[in-house]
Amino acid sequence: MSRMVGTVSRGLRAPIIRQGDDIVDIVVNSVLEASADDGFALRDRDIVAMTEAVVARAQGNYASVDDIAEDVKAKFGGETVGVIFPILSRNRFAICLRGIAKGAKKIVLMLSYPSDEVGNHLISIDALDEKGIDPYKDVLDLKKYRELFGYEKHRFTGVDYVEYYEQLIRECGADVEIIFANDARAILNYTKNVLNCDIHTRERTRRILKNAGAEKVYGLDQILNESINGSGYNADYGLLGSNKSTEDTVKLFPRDCQPVVDAIHAKLLEKTGKNIEVMVYGDGAFKDPVGKIWELADPVVSPAYTEGLEGTPNELKLKYLADNDFASLSGDELKEAIKNEIVKKDENLVGKMASEGTTPRQLTDLIGSLCDLTSGSGDKGTPIVYIQGYFDNYTTD
C-alpha cells in the first residue's frame, strides 16, 4: 500500500551558532539527534537545509558601517551619490544606508513609488489614482510628495520610511535630497554618480544608467564585494542579502557555501548510508496577499545546494487525469490507472497538457520557501529544516 503521509517538514533545534563554529558538524549532529529524539528514520532523497544566517555567522561574515563607508568613498570619491531604488527596511537596508551616508557628502535618495521592489508600500495605488499621479512618468520632490500624500506610515511597522531615511542620513553627517521616481534615468538630473540598490533588476538598471550617460554606477552587490580592512565580504552579492547584526555591523550573505553543503552531504552519507540532499536557504519566494510584500529580499533563495535539487518539478496533475483521461473510472480502478500513468510518465513533461497547472518553478525556490515558512524569522530556534517525502508521488510505498 502507498504511504499515507506525503511531505513532512520539520524544524530542528540547534545550538546558538557563533563565529568559528563547525557548521558541518552542528548540522549533521542536529539531524542525527533529532532523528533519535523524535523517532523518524532517515531516508534516501530526504532534504536537510539550513538558513543562510547560521552559515554566515559560522563564517564570521560581518562588516561594520565604517567598512561600508570606506568602500563607498573609494568607489564614488566621497562627494554626491545618487542612491536609487532601496527597499524600505530597518533590518535590511537602514544600516547599509548609514554606511553609504558616512561615505558621501550628499545623498540624493530616489525612492520607487507607490512601493519598493519587494512590495513595501509608501502609499497605496488608490491614493495615486485619486491624486492623478502617473508613477511611470511623474517625478516628485519631497515637498510635492508631502503635499499630495502627507506622512504615511507603513501598515505593519508603523514607520514613515521617508522621514526615517532622511533623518538617518543627516545623523551620519551627509546632506540629503529625496525624490520619488520609477525611471532610473531621473537620478541623472541630480548626479551622474549612482548606487543602484535594487535586487532582482539590478543589472538592467545599471545598463540603463550607463547608456543614459551615468559616469560612476555601482550596485549594492558591488559594495563589500571584497574585504575592507579584514572585514567580511561577498564576491557575488556584496551587501545584497545582508541583515542588521548590531547598531554598527551587518551580517552579510554567506559566501563559499557549496563546500559546506557538499561536506554535510558526504558526512551524512558516511554516518547513515543515506543519500540526503542538502541546501542553504534564505528568503522564501512568495507574496503576502494582505500586505502585498514579496518576501524575497535576498538575491537568491538558495546560494548552494547538492545536484539532486537541480531543476524543476516533473509532475502530472492528478485532477487533470481524473477529470479527462480517466473520467469514466472510479475507486480502485481509477487509483491503479493513475498510478500506471505516473510510472510511465515522460522524464520531461514541459509543454504536456497533463502537467498543466503544476508549479513551474525551480525546486530550490519551492523547497527554500517551504523551509523559510517552517523555520520562521523569530524565536523558534529551528535554523535547520529536515524534509521528507518531497520527491514522493502517488505510487510511493
Short mmCIF file of C-alpha atoms in Angstrom, two decimals:
data_model
loop_
_atom_site.label_atom_id
_atom_site.label_comp_id
_atom_site.label_asym_id
_atom_site.label_seq_id
_atom_site.Cartn_x
_atom_site.Cartn_y
_atom_site.Cartn_z
CA MET A 1 0.00 0.00 0.00
CA SER A 2 1.19 3.54 -0.69
CA ARG A 3 2.33 5.58 2.27
CA MET A 4 -0.49 7.64 3.76
CA VAL A 5 1.84 10.54 4.65
CA GLY A 6 3.43 12.64 1.95
CA THR A 7 5.75 15.57 2.50
CA VAL A 8 6.78 16.33 6.11
CA SER A 9 8.80 19.41 7.03
CA ARG A 10 10.42 19.53 10.47
CA GLY A 11 12.17 22.47 12.06
CA LEU A 12 15.19 21.22 14.00
CA ARG A 13 16.65 22.89 17.05
CA ALA A 14 20.35 23.68 17.03
CA PRO A 15 22.86 25.35 19.34
CA ILE A 16 23.26 29.12 19.08
CA ILE A 17 25.91 29.33 16.38
CA ARG A 18 28.86 31.66 16.76
CA GLN A 19 31.76 32.70 14.55
CA GLY A 20 34.23 29.85 14.12
CA ASP A 21 31.78 27.05 14.94
CA ASP A 22 31.89 23.96 12.73
CA ILE A 23 28.64 24.30 10.82
CA VAL A 24 29.08 20.88 9.17
CA ASP A 25 29.31 19.03 12.50
CA ILE A 26 26.49 21.07 14.02
CA VAL A 27 24.07 20.33 11.17
CA VAL A 28 24.93 16.62 10.98
CA ASN A 29 24.72 16.12 14.73
CA SER A 30 21.44 18.07 14.93
CA VAL A 31 19.87 15.84 12.28
CA LEU A 32 21.04 12.65 13.98
CA GLU A 33 19.92 13.79 17.43
CA ALA A 34 16.51 14.92 16.12
CA SER A 35 16.03 11.58 14.37
CA ALA A 36 16.75 9.68 17.56
CA ASP A 37 14.72 12.03 19.74
CA ASP A 38 11.62 12.20 17.53
CA GLY A 39 11.77 8.65 16.23
CA PHE A 40 11.88 9.27 12.50
CA ALA A 41 14.10 7.25 10.18
CA LEU A 42 16.36 8.94 7.65
CA ARG A 43 15.71 8.01 4.03
CA ASP A 44 17.32 8.47 0.65
CA ARG A 45 16.36 11.77 -1.00
CA ASP A 46 15.38 13.41 2.24
CA ILE A 47 16.47 17.05 2.35
CA VAL A 48 18.34 18.91 5.08
CA ALA A 49 18.51 22.68 4.77
CA MET A 50 19.99 25.40 6.94
CA THR A 51 19.26 29.07 6.93
CA GLU A 52 21.88 31.32 5.37
CA ALA A 53 22.15 33.24 8.64
CA VAL A 54 23.79 30.41 10.58
CA VAL A 55 26.22 29.70 7.75
CA ALA A 56 27.26 33.36 7.62
CA ARG A 57 27.56 33.50 11.41
CA ALA A 58 29.81 30.46 11.49
CA GLN A 59 31.93 32.05 8.76
CA GLY A 60 32.11 35.33 10.66
CA ASN A 61 30.92 37.15 7.56
CA TYR A 62 30.36 40.54 9.19
CA ALA A 63 31.25 44.11 8.30
CA SER A 64 30.95 47.47 10.03
CA VAL A 65 29.27 50.69 8.99
CA ASP A 66 32.74 52.20 8.68
CA ASP A 67 33.79 49.42 6.30
CA ILE A 68 30.81 50.22 4.10
CA ALA A 69 31.63 53.93 4.26
CA GLU A 70 35.23 53.34 3.22
CA ASP A 71 34.22 51.25 0.22
CA VAL A 72 31.59 53.77 -0.89
CA LYS A 73 34.05 56.63 -0.55
CA ALA A 74 36.69 54.76 -2.54
CA LYS A 75 34.27 53.99 -5.36
CA PHE A 76 32.48 57.36 -5.57
CA GLY A 77 35.08 59.81 -4.29
CA GLY A 78 33.23 60.96 -1.20
CA GLU A 79 31.06 63.52 -2.99
CA THR A 80 27.36 63.38 -4.03
CA VAL A 81 25.91 59.91 -4.57
CA GLY A 82 22.50 59.10 -6.00
CA VAL A 83 21.09 56.17 -4.04
CA ILE A 84 18.21 54.69 -6.00
CA PHE A 85 15.56 52.01 -5.51
CA PRO A 86 16.39 50.86 -1.96
CA ILE A 87 13.94 48.63 -0.15
CA LEU A 88 12.15 50.04 2.89
CA SER A 89 13.59 48.06 5.77
CA ARG A 90 15.16 48.82 9.13
CA ASN A 91 16.74 45.38 9.20
CA ARG A 92 17.80 45.04 5.58
CA PHE A 93 18.76 48.49 4.39
CA ALA A 94 18.87 51.14 7.10
CA ILE A 95 22.26 50.11 8.46
CA CYS A 96 23.65 49.90 4.92
CA LEU A 97 22.34 53.42 4.33
CA ARG A 98 24.24 54.61 7.40
CA GLY A 99 27.49 53.38 5.88
CA ILE A 100 26.65 54.85 2.48
CA ALA A 101 25.84 58.24 4.01
CA LYS A 102 29.07 58.24 6.02
CA GLY A 103 30.97 57.74 2.77
CA ALA A 104 29.47 60.74 0.94
CA LYS A 105 28.93 64.48 1.36
CA LYS A 106 25.41 64.36 -0.03
CA ILE A 107 22.89 61.64 -0.77
CA VAL A 108 20.19 62.11 -3.39
CA LEU A 109 17.79 59.38 -2.32
CA MET A 110 15.42 58.24 -5.04
CA LEU A 111 12.58 56.02 -3.81
CA SER A 112 10.36 54.00 -6.09
CA TYR A 113 6.64 54.50 -5.52
CA PRO A 114 3.96 53.53 -4.60
CA SER A 115 6.05 50.64 -3.21
CA ASP A 116 9.58 49.36 -3.10
CA GLU A 117 10.78 46.37 -5.07
CA VAL A 118 9.55 43.80 -2.57
CA GLY A 119 6.14 45.35 -2.04
CA ASN A 120 6.54 47.61 1.00
CA HIS A 121 4.19 50.48 0.23
CA LEU A 122 4.88 54.14 0.82
CA ILE A 123 1.37 54.93 -0.38
CA SER A 124 -1.48 52.99 -1.90
CA ILE A 125 -2.18 52.64 -5.60
CA ASP A 126 -5.63 54.03 -4.88
CA ALA A 127 -4.03 57.19 -3.49
CA LEU A 128 -2.10 57.62 -6.75
CA ASP A 129 -5.31 57.27 -8.74
CA GLU A 130 -7.09 59.76 -6.52
CA LYS A 131 -4.35 62.37 -6.98
CA GLY A 132 -3.95 61.74 -10.70
CA ILE A 133 -0.31 60.75 -10.42
CA ASP A 134 1.32 58.51 -13.04
CA PRO A 135 4.13 56.56 -11.32
CA TYR A 136 5.64 55.60 -14.67
CA LYS A 137 6.49 59.15 -15.66
CA ASP A 138 5.92 61.57 -12.75
CA VAL A 139 8.94 62.59 -10.68
CA LEU A 140 8.07 64.06 -7.29
CA ASP A 141 10.26 66.03 -4.93
CA LEU A 142 9.78 65.72 -1.18
CA LYS A 143 7.67 68.87 -0.92
CA LYS A 144 5.27 67.69 -3.62
CA TYR A 145 5.11 64.20 -2.12
CA ARG A 146 4.15 65.62 1.28
CA GLU A 147 1.55 67.93 -0.24
CA LEU A 148 -0.07 65.02 -2.03
CA PHE A 149 0.26 62.19 0.45
CA GLY A 150 1.24 63.61 3.83
CA TYR A 151 3.04 61.45 6.36
CA GLU A 152 2.10 57.86 5.54
CA LYS A 153 3.29 55.10 7.86
CA HIS A 154 3.98 51.51 6.90
CA ARG A 155 0.99 49.29 7.59
CA PHE A 156 2.87 46.74 9.68
CA THR A 157 5.93 48.55 11.08
CA GLY A 158 4.31 51.93 11.79
CA VAL A 159 7.36 53.69 10.30
CA ASP A 160 7.34 56.66 7.93
CA TYR A 161 10.34 55.44 5.92
CA VAL A 162 10.76 58.72 4.07
CA GLU A 163 11.27 60.58 7.33
CA TYR A 164 13.27 57.72 8.85
CA TYR A 165 15.77 57.53 5.98
CA GLU A 166 16.07 61.33 5.79
CA GLN A 167 16.92 61.62 9.48
CA LEU A 168 19.32 58.70 9.33
CA ILE A 169 21.30 60.26 6.50
CA ARG A 170 21.51 63.63 8.25
CA GLU A 171 22.62 61.96 11.50
CA CYS A 172 25.53 60.43 9.58
CA GLY A 173 26.74 63.88 8.55
CA ALA A 174 25.58 63.96 4.95
CA ASP A 175 23.21 66.38 3.25
CA VAL A 176 20.15 64.76 1.72
CA GLU A 177 17.65 65.38 -1.05
CA ILE A 178 14.74 62.98 -1.63
CA ILE A 179 12.87 62.36 -4.85
CA PHE A 180 10.33 59.78 -5.97
CA ALA A 181 10.55 58.14 -9.40
CA ASN A 182 10.46 54.77 -11.13
CA ASP A 183 12.64 55.61 -14.13
CA ALA A 184 16.28 55.11 -13.15
CA ARG A 185 17.34 57.89 -15.53
CA ALA A 186 15.59 60.51 -13.39
CA ILE A 187 18.51 60.46 -10.94
CA LEU A 188 20.86 61.78 -13.65
CA ASN A 189 19.27 65.23 -13.37
CA TYR A 190 20.78 65.41 -9.87
CA THR A 191 24.06 63.46 -10.11
CA LYS A 192 25.97 61.24 -12.52
CA ASN A 193 27.29 59.05 -9.68
CA VAL A 194 24.74 56.37 -8.83
CA LEU A 195 24.44 53.47 -6.41
CA ASN A 196 21.52 51.32 -7.53
CA CYS A 197 20.13 49.29 -4.66
CA ASP A 198 17.52 47.20 -6.43
CA ILE A 199 17.92 43.48 -6.05
CA HIS A 200 16.47 41.45 -8.89
CA THR A 201 16.50 44.16 -11.57
CA ARG A 202 19.98 45.47 -10.75
CA GLU A 203 21.73 44.51 -13.99
CA ARG A 204 19.08 46.13 -16.17
CA THR A 205 19.15 49.28 -14.03
CA ARG A 206 22.93 49.57 -14.39
CA ARG A 207 22.69 49.09 -18.14
CA ILE A 208 20.01 51.79 -18.46
CA LEU A 209 22.04 54.26 -16.37
CA LYS A 210 25.27 53.68 -18.26
CA ASN A 211 23.53 54.05 -21.62
CA ALA A 212 21.95 57.29 -20.40
CA GLY A 213 25.29 58.89 -19.50
CA ALA A 214 25.97 57.98 -15.86
CA GLU A 215 29.65 58.34 -15.00
CA LYS A 216 30.04 56.05 -11.99
CA VAL A 217 27.49 53.29 -11.47
CA TYR A 218 27.75 50.60 -8.84
CA GLY A 219 25.16 48.26 -7.44
CA LEU A 220 24.70 47.25 -3.84
CA ASP A 221 26.12 43.91 -4.94
CA GLN A 222 29.39 45.72 -5.73
CA ILE A 223 29.80 47.27 -2.28
CA LEU A 224 31.81 44.97 0.02
CA ASN A 225 32.35 42.50 -2.78
CA GLU A 226 35.86 42.26 -1.37
CA SER A 227 37.21 42.65 2.14
CA ILE A 228 37.80 46.12 3.57
CA ASN A 229 40.37 46.14 6.38
CA GLY A 230 39.80 42.45 7.06
CA SER A 231 36.00 42.71 7.04
CA GLY A 232 33.61 40.10 5.75
CA TYR A 233 32.53 40.32 2.13
CA ASN A 234 30.61 38.53 -0.58
CA ALA A 235 32.24 38.44 -4.01
CA ASP A 236 28.95 37.66 -5.77
CA TYR A 237 26.39 39.73 -3.85
CA GLY A 238 28.21 42.37 -1.81
CA LEU A 239 25.70 43.96 0.56
CA LEU A 240 22.70 42.26 -1.04
CA GLY A 241 21.14 39.79 1.37
CA SER A 242 22.73 41.45 4.40
CA ASN A 243 20.95 41.91 7.72
CA LYS A 244 21.48 44.15 10.70
CA SER A 245 23.61 42.46 13.34
CA THR A 246 24.27 45.31 15.79
CA GLU A 247 23.79 49.06 15.57
CA ASP A 248 27.17 49.27 13.82
CA THR A 249 27.55 45.96 11.96
CA VAL A 250 25.85 43.92 9.27
CA LYS A 251 25.85 40.19 8.71
CA LEU A 252 26.49 39.58 5.05
CA PHE A 253 25.01 36.86 2.86
CA PRO A 254 27.22 33.77 3.28
CA ARG A 255 29.94 33.06 0.76
CA ASP A 256 31.56 29.82 -0.44
CA CYS A 257 28.51 27.76 0.50
CA GLN A 258 28.97 24.89 -1.96
CA PRO A 259 31.81 23.25 0.01
CA VAL A 260 29.57 23.43 3.11
CA VAL A 261 26.62 21.59 1.55
CA ASP A 262 28.92 19.05 -0.10
CA ALA A 263 30.65 18.32 3.21
CA ILE A 264 27.33 17.86 5.04
CA HIS A 265 26.10 15.54 2.29
CA ALA A 266 29.27 13.45 2.50
CA LYS A 267 29.22 13.22 6.28
CA LEU A 268 25.55 12.22 6.42
CA LEU A 269 26.22 9.56 3.78
CA GLU A 270 29.15 8.27 5.82
CA LYS A 271 27.17 8.13 9.08
CA THR A 272 23.78 6.94 7.77
CA GLY A 273 24.38 5.34 4.39
CA LYS A 274 21.62 7.57 3.01
CA ASN A 275 21.84 9.97 0.07
CA ILE A 276 20.42 13.09 1.70
CA GLU A 277 20.15 16.29 -0.33
CA VAL A 278 21.49 19.47 1.27
CA MET A 279 20.87 23.16 0.66
CA VAL A 280 21.36 26.60 2.19
CA TYR A 281 18.26 28.79 2.06
CA GLY A 282 17.44 32.44 2.62
CA ASP A 283 14.17 34.23 1.99
CA GLY A 284 11.36 32.21 0.51
CA ALA A 285 9.88 33.38 -2.77
CA PHE A 286 6.24 34.14 -2.02
CA LYS A 287 3.95 37.15 -1.72
CA ASP A 288 1.72 38.20 1.17
CA PRO A 289 -1.77 38.85 -0.27
CA VAL A 290 -2.69 41.30 2.51
CA GLY A 291 0.41 43.43 2.97
CA LYS A 292 1.46 42.88 -0.67
CA ILE A 293 5.00 42.16 0.47
CA TRP A 294 7.08 39.84 -1.70
CA GLU A 295 9.35 38.00 0.69
CA LEU A 296 12.43 37.68 -1.49
CA ALA A 297 14.80 40.42 -0.29
CA ASP A 298 17.78 38.08 -0.69
CA PRO A 299 19.47 37.95 -4.10
CA VAL A 300 18.61 34.24 -4.44
CA VAL A 301 16.56 31.76 -2.43
CA SER A 302 19.42 29.25 -2.28
CA PRO A 303 23.10 30.14 -2.77
CA ALA A 304 24.19 26.47 -2.75
CA TYR A 305 22.65 23.00 -2.98
CA THR A 306 23.51 19.43 -3.93
CA GLU A 307 22.93 18.38 -7.52
CA GLY A 308 19.82 16.34 -6.75
CA LEU A 309 17.97 19.62 -6.13
CA GLU A 310 18.71 20.97 -9.60
CA GLY A 311 15.83 21.59 -11.97
CA THR A 312 12.05 21.92 -11.78
CA PRO A 313 9.24 19.55 -10.73
CA ASN A 314 8.26 16.93 -13.30
CA GLU A 315 4.76 16.10 -12.12
CA LEU A 316 1.42 15.09 -13.57
CA LYS A 317 -1.71 16.92 -12.48
CA LEU A 318 -3.82 14.24 -10.83
CA LYS A 319 -7.09 16.12 -11.09
CA TYR A 320 -6.48 16.62 -14.82
CA LEU A 321 -6.04 12.87 -15.29
CA ALA A 322 -9.09 12.10 -13.15
CA ASP A 323 -11.31 14.59 -14.98
CA ASN A 324 -10.11 13.84 -18.52
CA ASP A 325 -8.18 10.67 -19.32
CA PHE A 326 -9.92 8.56 -16.69
CA ALA A 327 -13.24 10.35 -16.27
CA SER A 328 -15.14 7.08 -16.61
CA LEU A 329 -13.21 5.32 -13.82
CA SER A 330 -13.60 5.40 -10.04
CA GLY A 331 -12.40 3.64 -6.90
CA ASP A 332 -9.50 1.19 -7.11
CA GLU A 333 -9.68 1.13 -10.89
CA LEU A 334 -9.10 4.90 -11.04
CA LYS A 335 -6.31 4.65 -8.48
CA GLU A 336 -4.46 1.97 -10.44
CA ALA A 337 -4.91 3.80 -13.74
CA ILE A 338 -3.38 6.98 -12.31
CA LYS A 339 -0.53 5.04 -10.71
CA ASN A 340 0.29 3.41 -14.03
CA GLU A 341 0.25 6.81 -15.74
CA ILE A 342 2.72 8.16 -13.19
CA VAL A 343 5.03 5.16 -13.58
CA LYS A 344 5.24 5.58 -17.36
CA LYS A 345 5.36 9.42 -17.44
CA ASP A 346 7.97 11.14 -19.59
CA GLU A 347 11.16 12.34 -17.98
CA ASN A 348 10.38 15.81 -19.31
CA LEU A 349 6.73 16.93 -19.17
CA VAL A 350 7.35 20.50 -20.30
CA GLY A 351 4.53 21.54 -22.62
CA LYS A 352 2.41 18.44 -21.94
CA MET A 353 -1.24 19.10 -21.10
CA ALA A 354 -1.21 16.57 -18.26
CA SER A 355 1.30 18.73 -16.35
CA GLU A 356 -0.66 21.96 -16.84
CA GLY A 357 -1.23 23.69 -13.50
CA THR A 358 1.80 22.17 -11.77
CA THR A 359 4.14 24.77 -10.30
CA PRO A 360 6.69 25.89 -12.94
CA ARG A 361 9.45 26.98 -10.58
CA GLN A 362 12.92 25.86 -9.60
CA LEU A 363 12.97 23.11 -7.00
CA THR A 364 15.30 25.14 -4.79
CA ASP A 365 12.88 28.09 -4.83
CA LEU A 366 9.96 25.87 -3.85
CA ILE A 367 11.88 23.98 -1.17
CA GLY A 368 13.50 27.16 0.13
CA SER A 369 10.06 28.74 0.54
CA LEU A 370 8.90 25.70 2.49
CA CYS A 371 11.98 25.94 4.69
CA ASP A 372 11.53 29.66 5.31
CA LEU A 373 7.92 29.16 6.38
CA THR A 374 8.91 26.23 8.59
CA SER A 375 11.77 27.93 10.41
CA GLY A 376 10.19 31.40 10.62
CA SER A 377 12.23 34.53 11.28
CA GLY A 378 11.85 34.96 15.03
CA ASP A 379 12.45 32.90 18.15
CA LYS A 380 11.51 29.39 17.03
CA GLY A 381 15.16 28.36 17.26
CA THR A 382 14.97 25.96 14.32
CA PRO A 383 17.56 27.14 11.77
CA ILE A 384 17.79 23.64 10.31
CA VAL A 385 14.88 22.11 8.40
CA TYR A 386 14.51 18.41 7.62
CA ILE A 387 12.12 17.49 4.82
CA GLN A 388 10.89 14.01 3.99
CA GLY A 389 8.73 12.78 1.16
CA TYR A 390 9.20 15.80 -1.07
CA PHE A 391 10.03 13.65 -4.07
CA ASP A 392 7.37 11.02 -3.33
CA ASN A 393 4.35 10.67 -5.55
CA TYR A 394 1.08 8.71 -5.58
CA THR A 395 2.93 5.48 -6.32
CA THR A 396 5.46 5.65 -3.48
CA ASP A 397 5.20 2.80 -0.98
#
